[in-house]
mmCIF file of C-alpha atoms in Angstrom:
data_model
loop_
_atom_site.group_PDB
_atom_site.id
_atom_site.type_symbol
_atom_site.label_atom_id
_atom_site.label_comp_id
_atom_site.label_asym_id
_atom_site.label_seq_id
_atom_site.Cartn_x
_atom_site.Cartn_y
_atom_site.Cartn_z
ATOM 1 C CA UNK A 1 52.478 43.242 72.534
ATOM 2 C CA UNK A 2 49.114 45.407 71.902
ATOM 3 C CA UNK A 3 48.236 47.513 74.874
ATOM 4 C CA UNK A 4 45.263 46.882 76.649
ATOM 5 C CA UNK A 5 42.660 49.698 77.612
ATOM 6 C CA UNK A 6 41.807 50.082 80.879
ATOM 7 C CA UNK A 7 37.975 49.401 80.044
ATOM 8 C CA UNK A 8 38.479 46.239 78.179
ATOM 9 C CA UNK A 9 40.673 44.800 80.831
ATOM 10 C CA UNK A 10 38.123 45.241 83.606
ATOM 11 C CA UNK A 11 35.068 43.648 81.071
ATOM 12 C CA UNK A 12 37.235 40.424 81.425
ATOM 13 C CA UNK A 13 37.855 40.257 84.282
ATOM 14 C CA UNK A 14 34.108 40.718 85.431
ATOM 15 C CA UNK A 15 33.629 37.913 82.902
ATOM 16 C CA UNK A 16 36.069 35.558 84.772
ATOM 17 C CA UNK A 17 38.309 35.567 81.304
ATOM 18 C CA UNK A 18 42.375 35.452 81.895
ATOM 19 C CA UNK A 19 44.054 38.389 81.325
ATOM 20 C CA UNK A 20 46.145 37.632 78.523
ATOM 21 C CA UNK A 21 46.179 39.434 75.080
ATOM 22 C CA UNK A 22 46.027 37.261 71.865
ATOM 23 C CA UNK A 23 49.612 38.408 70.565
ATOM 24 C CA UNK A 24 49.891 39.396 66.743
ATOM 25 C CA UNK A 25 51.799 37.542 64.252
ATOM 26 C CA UNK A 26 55.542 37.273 64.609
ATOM 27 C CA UNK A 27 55.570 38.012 68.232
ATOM 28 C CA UNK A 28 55.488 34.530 68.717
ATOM 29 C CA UNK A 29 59.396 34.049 68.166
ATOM 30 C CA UNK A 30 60.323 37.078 70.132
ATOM 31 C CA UNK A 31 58.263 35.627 73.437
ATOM 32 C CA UNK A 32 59.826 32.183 72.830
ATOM 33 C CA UNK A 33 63.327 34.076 72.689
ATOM 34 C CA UNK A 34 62.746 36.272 75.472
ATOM 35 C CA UNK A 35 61.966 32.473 77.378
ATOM 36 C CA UNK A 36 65.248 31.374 76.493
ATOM 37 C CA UNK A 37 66.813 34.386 77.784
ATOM 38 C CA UNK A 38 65.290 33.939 81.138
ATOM 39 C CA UNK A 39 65.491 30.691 81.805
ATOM 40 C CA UNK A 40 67.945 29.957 84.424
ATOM 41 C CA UNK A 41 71.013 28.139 83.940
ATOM 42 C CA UNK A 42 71.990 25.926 86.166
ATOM 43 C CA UNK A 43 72.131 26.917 89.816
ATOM 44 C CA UNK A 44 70.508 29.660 88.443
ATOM 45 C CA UNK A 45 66.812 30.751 90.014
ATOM 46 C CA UNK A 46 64.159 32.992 88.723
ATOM 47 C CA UNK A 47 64.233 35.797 90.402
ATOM 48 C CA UNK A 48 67.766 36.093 89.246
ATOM 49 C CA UNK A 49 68.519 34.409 86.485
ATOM 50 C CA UNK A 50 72.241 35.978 85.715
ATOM 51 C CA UNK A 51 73.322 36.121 89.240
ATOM 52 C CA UNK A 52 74.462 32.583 91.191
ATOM 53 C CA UNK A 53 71.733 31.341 93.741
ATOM 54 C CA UNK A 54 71.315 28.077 95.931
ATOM 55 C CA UNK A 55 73.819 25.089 94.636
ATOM 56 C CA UNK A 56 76.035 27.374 92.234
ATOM 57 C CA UNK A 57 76.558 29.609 95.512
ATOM 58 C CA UNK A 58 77.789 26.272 97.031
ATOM 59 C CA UNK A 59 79.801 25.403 94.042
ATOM 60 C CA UNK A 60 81.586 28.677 93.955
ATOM 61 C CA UNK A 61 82.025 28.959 97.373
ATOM 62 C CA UNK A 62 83.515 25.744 97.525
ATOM 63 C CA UNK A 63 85.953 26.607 94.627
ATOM 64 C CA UNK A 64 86.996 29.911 97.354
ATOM 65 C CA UNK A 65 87.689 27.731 99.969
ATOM 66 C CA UNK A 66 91.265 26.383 100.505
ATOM 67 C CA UNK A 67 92.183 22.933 99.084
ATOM 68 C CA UNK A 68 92.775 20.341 101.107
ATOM 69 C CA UNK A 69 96.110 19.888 103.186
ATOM 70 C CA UNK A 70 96.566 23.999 102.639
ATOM 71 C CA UNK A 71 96.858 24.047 106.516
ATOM 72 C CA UNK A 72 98.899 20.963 106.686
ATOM 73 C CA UNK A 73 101.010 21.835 103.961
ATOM 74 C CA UNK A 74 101.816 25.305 105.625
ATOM 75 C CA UNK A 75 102.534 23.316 108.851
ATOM 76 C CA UNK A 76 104.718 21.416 107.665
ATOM 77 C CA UNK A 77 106.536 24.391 105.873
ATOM 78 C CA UNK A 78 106.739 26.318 108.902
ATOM 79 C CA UNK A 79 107.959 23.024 110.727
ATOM 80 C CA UNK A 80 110.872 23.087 108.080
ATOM 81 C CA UNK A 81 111.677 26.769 107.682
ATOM 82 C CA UNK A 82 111.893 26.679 111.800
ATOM 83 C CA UNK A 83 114.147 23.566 111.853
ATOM 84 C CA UNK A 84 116.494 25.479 109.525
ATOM 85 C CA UNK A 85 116.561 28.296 111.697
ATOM 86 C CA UNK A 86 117.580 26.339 114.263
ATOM 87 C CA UNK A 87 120.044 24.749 112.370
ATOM 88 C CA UNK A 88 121.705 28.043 111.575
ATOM 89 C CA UNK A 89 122.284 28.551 115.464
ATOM 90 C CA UNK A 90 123.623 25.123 115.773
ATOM 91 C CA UNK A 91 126.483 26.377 112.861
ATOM 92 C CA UNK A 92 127.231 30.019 114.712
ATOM 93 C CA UNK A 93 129.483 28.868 117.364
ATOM 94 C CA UNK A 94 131.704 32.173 117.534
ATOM 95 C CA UNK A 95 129.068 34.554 118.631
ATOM 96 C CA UNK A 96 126.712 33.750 122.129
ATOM 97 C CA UNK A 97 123.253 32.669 121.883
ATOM 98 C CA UNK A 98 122.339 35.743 123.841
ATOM 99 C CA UNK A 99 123.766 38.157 121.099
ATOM 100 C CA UNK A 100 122.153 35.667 118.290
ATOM 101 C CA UNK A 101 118.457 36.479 120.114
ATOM 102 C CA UNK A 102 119.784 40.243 120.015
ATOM 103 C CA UNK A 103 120.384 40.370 116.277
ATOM 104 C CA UNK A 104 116.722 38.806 115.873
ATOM 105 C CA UNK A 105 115.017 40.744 117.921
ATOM 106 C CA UNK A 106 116.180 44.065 116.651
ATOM 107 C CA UNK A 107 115.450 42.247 112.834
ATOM 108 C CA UNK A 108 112.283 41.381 113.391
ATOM 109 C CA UNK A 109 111.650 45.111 115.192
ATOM 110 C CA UNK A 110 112.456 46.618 111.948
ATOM 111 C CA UNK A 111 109.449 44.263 110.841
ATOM 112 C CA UNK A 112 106.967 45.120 113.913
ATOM 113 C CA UNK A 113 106.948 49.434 113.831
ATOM 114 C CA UNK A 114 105.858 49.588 110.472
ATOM 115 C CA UNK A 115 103.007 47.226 110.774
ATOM 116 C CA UNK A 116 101.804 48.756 114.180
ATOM 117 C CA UNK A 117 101.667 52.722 112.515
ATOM 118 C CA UNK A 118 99.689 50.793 109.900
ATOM 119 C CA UNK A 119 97.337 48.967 112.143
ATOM 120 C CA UNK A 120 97.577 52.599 114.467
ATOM 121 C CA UNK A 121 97.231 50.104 117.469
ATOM 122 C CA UNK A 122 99.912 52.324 119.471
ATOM 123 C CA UNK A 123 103.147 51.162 121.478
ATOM 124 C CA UNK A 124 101.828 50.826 125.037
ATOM 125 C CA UNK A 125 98.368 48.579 124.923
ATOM 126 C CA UNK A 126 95.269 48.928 127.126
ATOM 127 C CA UNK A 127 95.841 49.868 130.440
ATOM 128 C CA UNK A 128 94.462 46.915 132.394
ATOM 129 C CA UNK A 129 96.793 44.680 130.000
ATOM 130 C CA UNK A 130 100.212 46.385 130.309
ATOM 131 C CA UNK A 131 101.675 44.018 133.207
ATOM 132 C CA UNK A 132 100.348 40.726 131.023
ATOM 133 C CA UNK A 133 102.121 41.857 127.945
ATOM 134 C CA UNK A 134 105.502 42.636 129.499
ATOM 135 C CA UNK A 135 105.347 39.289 131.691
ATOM 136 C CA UNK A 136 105.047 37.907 127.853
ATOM 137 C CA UNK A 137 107.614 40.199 126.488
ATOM 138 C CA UNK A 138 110.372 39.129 129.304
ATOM 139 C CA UNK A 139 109.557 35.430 129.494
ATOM 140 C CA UNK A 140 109.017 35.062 125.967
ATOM 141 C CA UNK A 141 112.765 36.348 125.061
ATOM 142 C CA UNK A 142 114.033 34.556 127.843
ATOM 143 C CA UNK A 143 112.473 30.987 126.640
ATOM 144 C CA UNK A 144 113.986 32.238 123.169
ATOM 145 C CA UNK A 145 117.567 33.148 124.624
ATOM 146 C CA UNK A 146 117.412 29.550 126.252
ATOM 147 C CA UNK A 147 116.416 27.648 123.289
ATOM 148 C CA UNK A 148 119.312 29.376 121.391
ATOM 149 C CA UNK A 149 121.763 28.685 124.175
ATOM 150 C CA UNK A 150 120.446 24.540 124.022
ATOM 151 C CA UNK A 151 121.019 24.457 120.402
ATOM 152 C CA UNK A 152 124.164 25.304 120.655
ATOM 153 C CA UNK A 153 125.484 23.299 123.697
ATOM 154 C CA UNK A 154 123.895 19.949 122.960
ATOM 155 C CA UNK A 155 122.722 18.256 120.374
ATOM 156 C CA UNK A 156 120.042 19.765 117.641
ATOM 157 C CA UNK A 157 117.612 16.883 118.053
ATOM 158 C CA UNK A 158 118.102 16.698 121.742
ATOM 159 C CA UNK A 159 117.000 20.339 122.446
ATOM 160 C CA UNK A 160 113.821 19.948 120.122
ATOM 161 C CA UNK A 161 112.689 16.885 121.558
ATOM 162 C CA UNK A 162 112.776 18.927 124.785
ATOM 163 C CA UNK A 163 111.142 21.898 123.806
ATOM 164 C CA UNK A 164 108.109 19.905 122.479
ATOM 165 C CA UNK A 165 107.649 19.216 126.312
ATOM 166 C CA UNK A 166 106.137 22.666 126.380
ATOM 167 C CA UNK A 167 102.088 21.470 125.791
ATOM 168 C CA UNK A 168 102.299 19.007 128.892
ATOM 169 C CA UNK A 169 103.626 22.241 131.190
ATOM 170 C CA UNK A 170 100.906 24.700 129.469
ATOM 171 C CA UNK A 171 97.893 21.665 130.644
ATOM 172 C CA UNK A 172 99.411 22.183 134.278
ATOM 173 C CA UNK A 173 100.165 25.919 134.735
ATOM 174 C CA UNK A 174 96.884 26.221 132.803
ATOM 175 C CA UNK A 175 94.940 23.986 135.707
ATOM 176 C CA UNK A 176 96.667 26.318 138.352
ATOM 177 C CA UNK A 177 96.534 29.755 137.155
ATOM 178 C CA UNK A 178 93.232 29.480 134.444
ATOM 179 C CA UNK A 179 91.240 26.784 136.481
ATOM 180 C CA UNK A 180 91.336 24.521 133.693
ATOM 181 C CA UNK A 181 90.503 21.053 134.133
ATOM 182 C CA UNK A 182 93.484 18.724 134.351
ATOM 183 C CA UNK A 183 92.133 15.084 133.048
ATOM 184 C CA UNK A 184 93.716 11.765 134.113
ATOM 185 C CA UNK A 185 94.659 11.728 130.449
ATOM 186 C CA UNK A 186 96.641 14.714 131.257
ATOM 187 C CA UNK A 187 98.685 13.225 133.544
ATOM 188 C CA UNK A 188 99.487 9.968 131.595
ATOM 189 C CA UNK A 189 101.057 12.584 128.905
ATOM 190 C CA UNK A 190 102.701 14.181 131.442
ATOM 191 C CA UNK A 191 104.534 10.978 132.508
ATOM 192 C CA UNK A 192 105.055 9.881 129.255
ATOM 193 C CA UNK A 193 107.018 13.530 128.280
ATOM 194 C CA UNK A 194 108.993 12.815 131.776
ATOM 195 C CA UNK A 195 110.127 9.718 130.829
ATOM 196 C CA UNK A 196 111.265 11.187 127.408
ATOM 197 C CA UNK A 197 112.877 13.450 129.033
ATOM 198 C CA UNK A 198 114.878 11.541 131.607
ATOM 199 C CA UNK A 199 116.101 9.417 128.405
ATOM 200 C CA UNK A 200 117.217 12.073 126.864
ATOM 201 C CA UNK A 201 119.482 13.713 129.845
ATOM 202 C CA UNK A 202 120.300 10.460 131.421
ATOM 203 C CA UNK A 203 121.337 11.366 134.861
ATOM 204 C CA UNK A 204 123.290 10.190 136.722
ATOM 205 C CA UNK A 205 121.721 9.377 139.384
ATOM 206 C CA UNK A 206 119.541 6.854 137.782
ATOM 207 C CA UNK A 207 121.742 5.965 135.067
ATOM 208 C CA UNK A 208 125.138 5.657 137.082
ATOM 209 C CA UNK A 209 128.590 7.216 136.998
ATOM 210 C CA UNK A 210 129.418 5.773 133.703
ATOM 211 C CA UNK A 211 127.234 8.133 131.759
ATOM 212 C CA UNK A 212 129.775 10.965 132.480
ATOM 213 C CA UNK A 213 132.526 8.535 131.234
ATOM 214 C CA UNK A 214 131.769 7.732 128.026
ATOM 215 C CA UNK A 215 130.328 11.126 127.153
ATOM 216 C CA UNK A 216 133.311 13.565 127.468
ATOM 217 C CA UNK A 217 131.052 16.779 127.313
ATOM 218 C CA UNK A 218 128.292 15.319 129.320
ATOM 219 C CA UNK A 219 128.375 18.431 131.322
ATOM 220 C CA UNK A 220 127.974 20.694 128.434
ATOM 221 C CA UNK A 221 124.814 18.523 127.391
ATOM 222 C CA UNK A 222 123.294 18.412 130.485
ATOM 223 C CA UNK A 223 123.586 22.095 130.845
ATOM 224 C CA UNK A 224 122.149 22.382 127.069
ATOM 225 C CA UNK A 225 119.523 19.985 128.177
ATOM 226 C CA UNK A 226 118.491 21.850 131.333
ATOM 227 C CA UNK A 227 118.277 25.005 129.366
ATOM 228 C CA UNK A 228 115.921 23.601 126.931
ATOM 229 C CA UNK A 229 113.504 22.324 130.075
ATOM 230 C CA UNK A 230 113.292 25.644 131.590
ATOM 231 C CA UNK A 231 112.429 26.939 127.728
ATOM 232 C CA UNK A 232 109.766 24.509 127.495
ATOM 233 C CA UNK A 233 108.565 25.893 131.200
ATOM 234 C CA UNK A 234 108.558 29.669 130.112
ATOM 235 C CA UNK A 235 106.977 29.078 127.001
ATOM 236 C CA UNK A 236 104.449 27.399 128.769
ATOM 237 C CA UNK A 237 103.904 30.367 130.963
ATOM 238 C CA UNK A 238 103.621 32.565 127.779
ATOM 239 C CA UNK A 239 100.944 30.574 126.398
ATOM 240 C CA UNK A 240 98.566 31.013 129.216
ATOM 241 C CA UNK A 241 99.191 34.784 129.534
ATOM 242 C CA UNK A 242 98.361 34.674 125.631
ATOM 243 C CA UNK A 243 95.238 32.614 126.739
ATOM 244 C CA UNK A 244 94.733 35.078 129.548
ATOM 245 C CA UNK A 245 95.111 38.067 127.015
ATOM 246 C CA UNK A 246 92.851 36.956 124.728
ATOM 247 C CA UNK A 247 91.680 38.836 121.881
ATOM 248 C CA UNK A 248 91.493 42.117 123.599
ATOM 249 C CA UNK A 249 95.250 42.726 122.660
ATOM 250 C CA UNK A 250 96.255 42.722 119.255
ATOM 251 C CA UNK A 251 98.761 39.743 118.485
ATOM 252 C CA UNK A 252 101.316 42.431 116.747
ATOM 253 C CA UNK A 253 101.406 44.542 120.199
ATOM 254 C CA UNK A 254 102.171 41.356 121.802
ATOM 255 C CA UNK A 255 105.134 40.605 119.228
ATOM 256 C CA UNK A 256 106.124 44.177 120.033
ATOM 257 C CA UNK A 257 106.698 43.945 123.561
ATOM 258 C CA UNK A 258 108.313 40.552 123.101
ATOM 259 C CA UNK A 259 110.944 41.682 120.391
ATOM 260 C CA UNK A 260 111.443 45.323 123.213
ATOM 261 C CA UNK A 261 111.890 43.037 125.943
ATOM 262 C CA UNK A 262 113.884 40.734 124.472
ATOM 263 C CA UNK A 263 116.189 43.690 123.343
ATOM 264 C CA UNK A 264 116.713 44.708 126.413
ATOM 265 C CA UNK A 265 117.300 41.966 128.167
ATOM 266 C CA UNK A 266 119.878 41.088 125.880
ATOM 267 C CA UNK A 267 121.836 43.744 126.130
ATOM 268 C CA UNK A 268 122.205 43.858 130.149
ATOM 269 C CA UNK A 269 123.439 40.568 129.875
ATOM 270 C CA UNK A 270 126.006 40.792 127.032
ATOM 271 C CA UNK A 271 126.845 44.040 128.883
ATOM 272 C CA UNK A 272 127.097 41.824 132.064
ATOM 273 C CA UNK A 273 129.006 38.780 130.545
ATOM 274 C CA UNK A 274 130.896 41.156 128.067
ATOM 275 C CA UNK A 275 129.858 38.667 124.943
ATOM 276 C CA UNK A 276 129.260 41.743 123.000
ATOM 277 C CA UNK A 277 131.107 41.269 119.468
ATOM 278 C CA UNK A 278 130.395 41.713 115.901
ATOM 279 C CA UNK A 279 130.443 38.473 113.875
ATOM 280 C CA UNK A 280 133.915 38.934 111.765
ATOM 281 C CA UNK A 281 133.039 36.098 109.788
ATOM 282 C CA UNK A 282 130.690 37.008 106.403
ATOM 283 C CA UNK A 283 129.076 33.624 106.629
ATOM 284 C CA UNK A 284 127.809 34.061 110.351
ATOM 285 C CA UNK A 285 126.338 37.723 109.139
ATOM 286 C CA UNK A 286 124.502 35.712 106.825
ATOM 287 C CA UNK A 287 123.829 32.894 109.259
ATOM 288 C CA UNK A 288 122.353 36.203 111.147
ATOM 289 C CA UNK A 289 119.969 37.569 108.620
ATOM 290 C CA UNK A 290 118.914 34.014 107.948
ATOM 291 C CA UNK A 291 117.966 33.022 111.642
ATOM 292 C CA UNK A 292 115.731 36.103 111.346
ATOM 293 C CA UNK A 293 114.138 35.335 107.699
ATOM 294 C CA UNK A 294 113.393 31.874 108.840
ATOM 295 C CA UNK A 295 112.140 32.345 112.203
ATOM 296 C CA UNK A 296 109.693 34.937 110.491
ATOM 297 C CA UNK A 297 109.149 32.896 107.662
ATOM 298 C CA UNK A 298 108.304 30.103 110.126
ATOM 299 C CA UNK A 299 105.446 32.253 112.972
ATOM 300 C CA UNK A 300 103.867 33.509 109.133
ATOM 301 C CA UNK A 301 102.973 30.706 107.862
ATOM 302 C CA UNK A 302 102.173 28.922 111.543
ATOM 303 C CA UNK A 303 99.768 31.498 112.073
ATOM 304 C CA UNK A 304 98.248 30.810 108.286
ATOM 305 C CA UNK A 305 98.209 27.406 109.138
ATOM 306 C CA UNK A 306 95.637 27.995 112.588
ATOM 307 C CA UNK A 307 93.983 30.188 110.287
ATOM 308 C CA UNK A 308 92.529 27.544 107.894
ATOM 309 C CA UNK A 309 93.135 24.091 109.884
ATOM 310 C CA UNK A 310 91.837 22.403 112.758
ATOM 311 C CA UNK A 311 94.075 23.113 115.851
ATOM 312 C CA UNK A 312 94.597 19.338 116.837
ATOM 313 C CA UNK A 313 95.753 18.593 113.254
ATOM 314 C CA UNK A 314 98.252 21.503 113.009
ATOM 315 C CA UNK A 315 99.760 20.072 116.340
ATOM 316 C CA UNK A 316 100.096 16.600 114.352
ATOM 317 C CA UNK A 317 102.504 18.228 112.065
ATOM 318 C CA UNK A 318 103.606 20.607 113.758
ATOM 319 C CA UNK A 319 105.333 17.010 115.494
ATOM 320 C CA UNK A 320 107.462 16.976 111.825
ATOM 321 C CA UNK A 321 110.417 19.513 113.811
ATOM 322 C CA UNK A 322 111.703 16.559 115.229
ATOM 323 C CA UNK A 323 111.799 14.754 112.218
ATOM 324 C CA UNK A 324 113.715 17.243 110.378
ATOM 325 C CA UNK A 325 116.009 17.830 113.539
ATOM 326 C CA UNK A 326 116.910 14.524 113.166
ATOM 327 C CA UNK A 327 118.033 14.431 109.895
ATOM 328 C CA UNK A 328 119.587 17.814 109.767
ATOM 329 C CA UNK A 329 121.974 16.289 112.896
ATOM 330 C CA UNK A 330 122.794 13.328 110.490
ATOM 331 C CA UNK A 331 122.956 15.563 107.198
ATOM 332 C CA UNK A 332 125.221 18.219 108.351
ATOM 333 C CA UNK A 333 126.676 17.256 112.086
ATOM 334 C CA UNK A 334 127.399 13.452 111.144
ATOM 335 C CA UNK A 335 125.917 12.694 114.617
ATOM 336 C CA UNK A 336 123.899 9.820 114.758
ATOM 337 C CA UNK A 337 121.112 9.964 117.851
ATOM 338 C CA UNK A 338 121.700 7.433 120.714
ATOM 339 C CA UNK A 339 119.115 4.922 121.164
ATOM 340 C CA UNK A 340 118.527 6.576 124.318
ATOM 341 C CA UNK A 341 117.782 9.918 122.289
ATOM 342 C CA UNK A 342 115.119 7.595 119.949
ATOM 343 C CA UNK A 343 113.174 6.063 122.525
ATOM 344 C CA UNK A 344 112.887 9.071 124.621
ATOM 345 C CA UNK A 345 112.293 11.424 121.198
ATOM 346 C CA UNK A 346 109.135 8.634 120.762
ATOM 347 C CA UNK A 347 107.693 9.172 124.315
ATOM 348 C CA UNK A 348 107.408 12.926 123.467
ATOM 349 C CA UNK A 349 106.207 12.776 120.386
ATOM 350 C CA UNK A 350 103.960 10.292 121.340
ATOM 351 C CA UNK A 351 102.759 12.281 124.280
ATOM 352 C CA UNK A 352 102.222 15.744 121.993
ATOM 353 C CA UNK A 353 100.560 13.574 119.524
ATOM 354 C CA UNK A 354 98.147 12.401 122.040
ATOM 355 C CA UNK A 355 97.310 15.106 123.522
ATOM 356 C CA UNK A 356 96.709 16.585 119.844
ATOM 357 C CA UNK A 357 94.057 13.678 118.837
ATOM 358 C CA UNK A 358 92.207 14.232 122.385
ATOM 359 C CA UNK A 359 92.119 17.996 121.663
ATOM 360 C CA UNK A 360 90.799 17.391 118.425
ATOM 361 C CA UNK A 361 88.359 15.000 119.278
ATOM 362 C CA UNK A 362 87.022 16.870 121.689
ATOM 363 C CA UNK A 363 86.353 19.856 119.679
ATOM 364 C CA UNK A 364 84.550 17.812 116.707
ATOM 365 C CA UNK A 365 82.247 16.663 119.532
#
């Protein structure tokens, strides 16, 4: 293009004239290419023709985001690689559930130290916080050291059905301790988990004498079964100190004191019940290693799973641990569940599952 003097520029514009220069010939094809340079693409904009604006951000970010089911699908993983933990405990009968929780803890400590001089969050925690964390740390291993001891004195799907009472005791310690408002809906899941419950222990005292006849280790189950309530109860106890926490702890700190804790706890009571004994069998060492890979395996991709999916839906699948406890009973134990075991399995499930819509529908409110 020609320049322009400064002179003849201001005589047209006194004269109302554009200010536009008549371009020479064969500049014509170089303006019409320098158009087609600059004209945005689509989702392109002016200002910016190369660089992604308005809908093709969308687009893109869109292609970023997670597909669908990612959260459910990790769920439902996590739902499987803890069932197989569990069904690892069931097979190690020769060593105590208190040294199994031993040989995890002190795994997944070897796990913990490295990632805590990485995150340089320290070994002790904020002051104010110290008696929260090691009321986690000691309840936590103990609802872990029950849950062990359950799985291997009754049966696999009987302790999980159990366990999954733990949301119903979280709503009421919550209401106590938190303030949190206890709905009537509450309490119709509450009486549904009871009743699941009762079905599943059958006492005797409801269900007569002859319970304890036909079932030749009734004791043992009932004992199994009891242990798997109080799990349910301390778990629920560690979820409102975690809600009473906060973020103001990081979660690895908490992990921290719960694997310490649990440590030492177990060894004051192998020490006390003198259960202490290395496994001399080469399939319950590996048994051992892989209670620890898939109980790690299982809180990863759990935590991936809250990460990316709606709470209420993660506690939908999070449901499938039942499912797979049933099977692996039938796979591997050849123990069909009583009918008593089904229908009270359905009232919990039914009661988490509720609890889990509500939940959910009151957060897309």
């Amino acid at each position: 293009m020609r320049p322009v003097d400064d002179t003849g520029a201001a005589k047209r514009l006194e004269s109302g004239l554009p200010l536009v220069d008549i371009p020479p010939p064969g500049s014509r094809e170089e303006s019409a290419a320098t158009e087609v340079a600059e004209t945005p693409g689509p989702g392109g904009c002016w200002q910016c023709p190369s660089l992604p604006c308005g809908s093709r951000a969308e687009q893109e970010a869109e292609k970023k985001a997670p597909c669908p089911g990612l959260g459910l699908f990790y769920t439902l993983l996590s739902a499987f690689l803890f069932s197989v933990g569990s069904l690892f405990v069931k097979k190690v009968q020769d060593i105590h559930a208190v040294e199994i929780s031993a040989f995890r803890c002190v795994f997944q400590m070897l796990i913990i130290i490295p990632c805590l001089i990485y995150r340089k969050t320290g070994f002790i925690g904020p002051k104010g916080q110290r008696i929260f964390l090691l009321l986690r740390g000691v309840l936590g291993s103990s609802a872990m050291i029950l849950l062990y001891y359950a799985y291997q004195s009754t049966s696999l799907a009987d302790a999980t059905v159990i366990s999954f009472s733990c949301p119903v005791f979280t709503s009421i310690i919550a209401c106590i301790f938190l303030k949190e408002k206890y709905s009537p809906w509450d309490a119709v899941f509450t009486a549904f988990t009871i009743t699941g419950v009762i079905l599943i222990v059958r006492p005797p005292f409801l269900f007569g004498s002859e319970v304890e006849e036909t079932d030749k280790d009734y004791s043992v189950h009932l004992k199994g079964a009891f242990a798997a309530l109080v799990h349910a109860v301390f778990a629920a106890v560690t979820l409102v100190i975690l809600r009473k926490i906060g973020t103001s702890v990081d979660y690895m700190l908490s992990i921290w004191y719960y694997v310490v804790a649990g440590l030492t706890e177990c060894v004051i009571a192998l020490s006390i019940l003198g259960e202490w004994s290395l496994p001399h069998c080469g399939l319950d060492r590996l048994f051992l290693i892989l209670i620890g890979l898939f109980g790690l395996g299982g809180q990863v991709f759990l935590a991936k799973a809250i990460q990316i999916e709606k709470a209420g839906l993660v506690a939908l699948m999070k449901t499938m641990d039942v499912v797979f406890a049933f099977i692996f009973q039938i796979i591997f134990f050849h123990d069909v569940p009583s009918w008593w075991t089904v229908g009270g399995s359905l009232c919990v499930v039914a009661s988490s599952i509720g609890a889990a819509v509500r939940k959910w529908y009151q957060s897309s409110k």
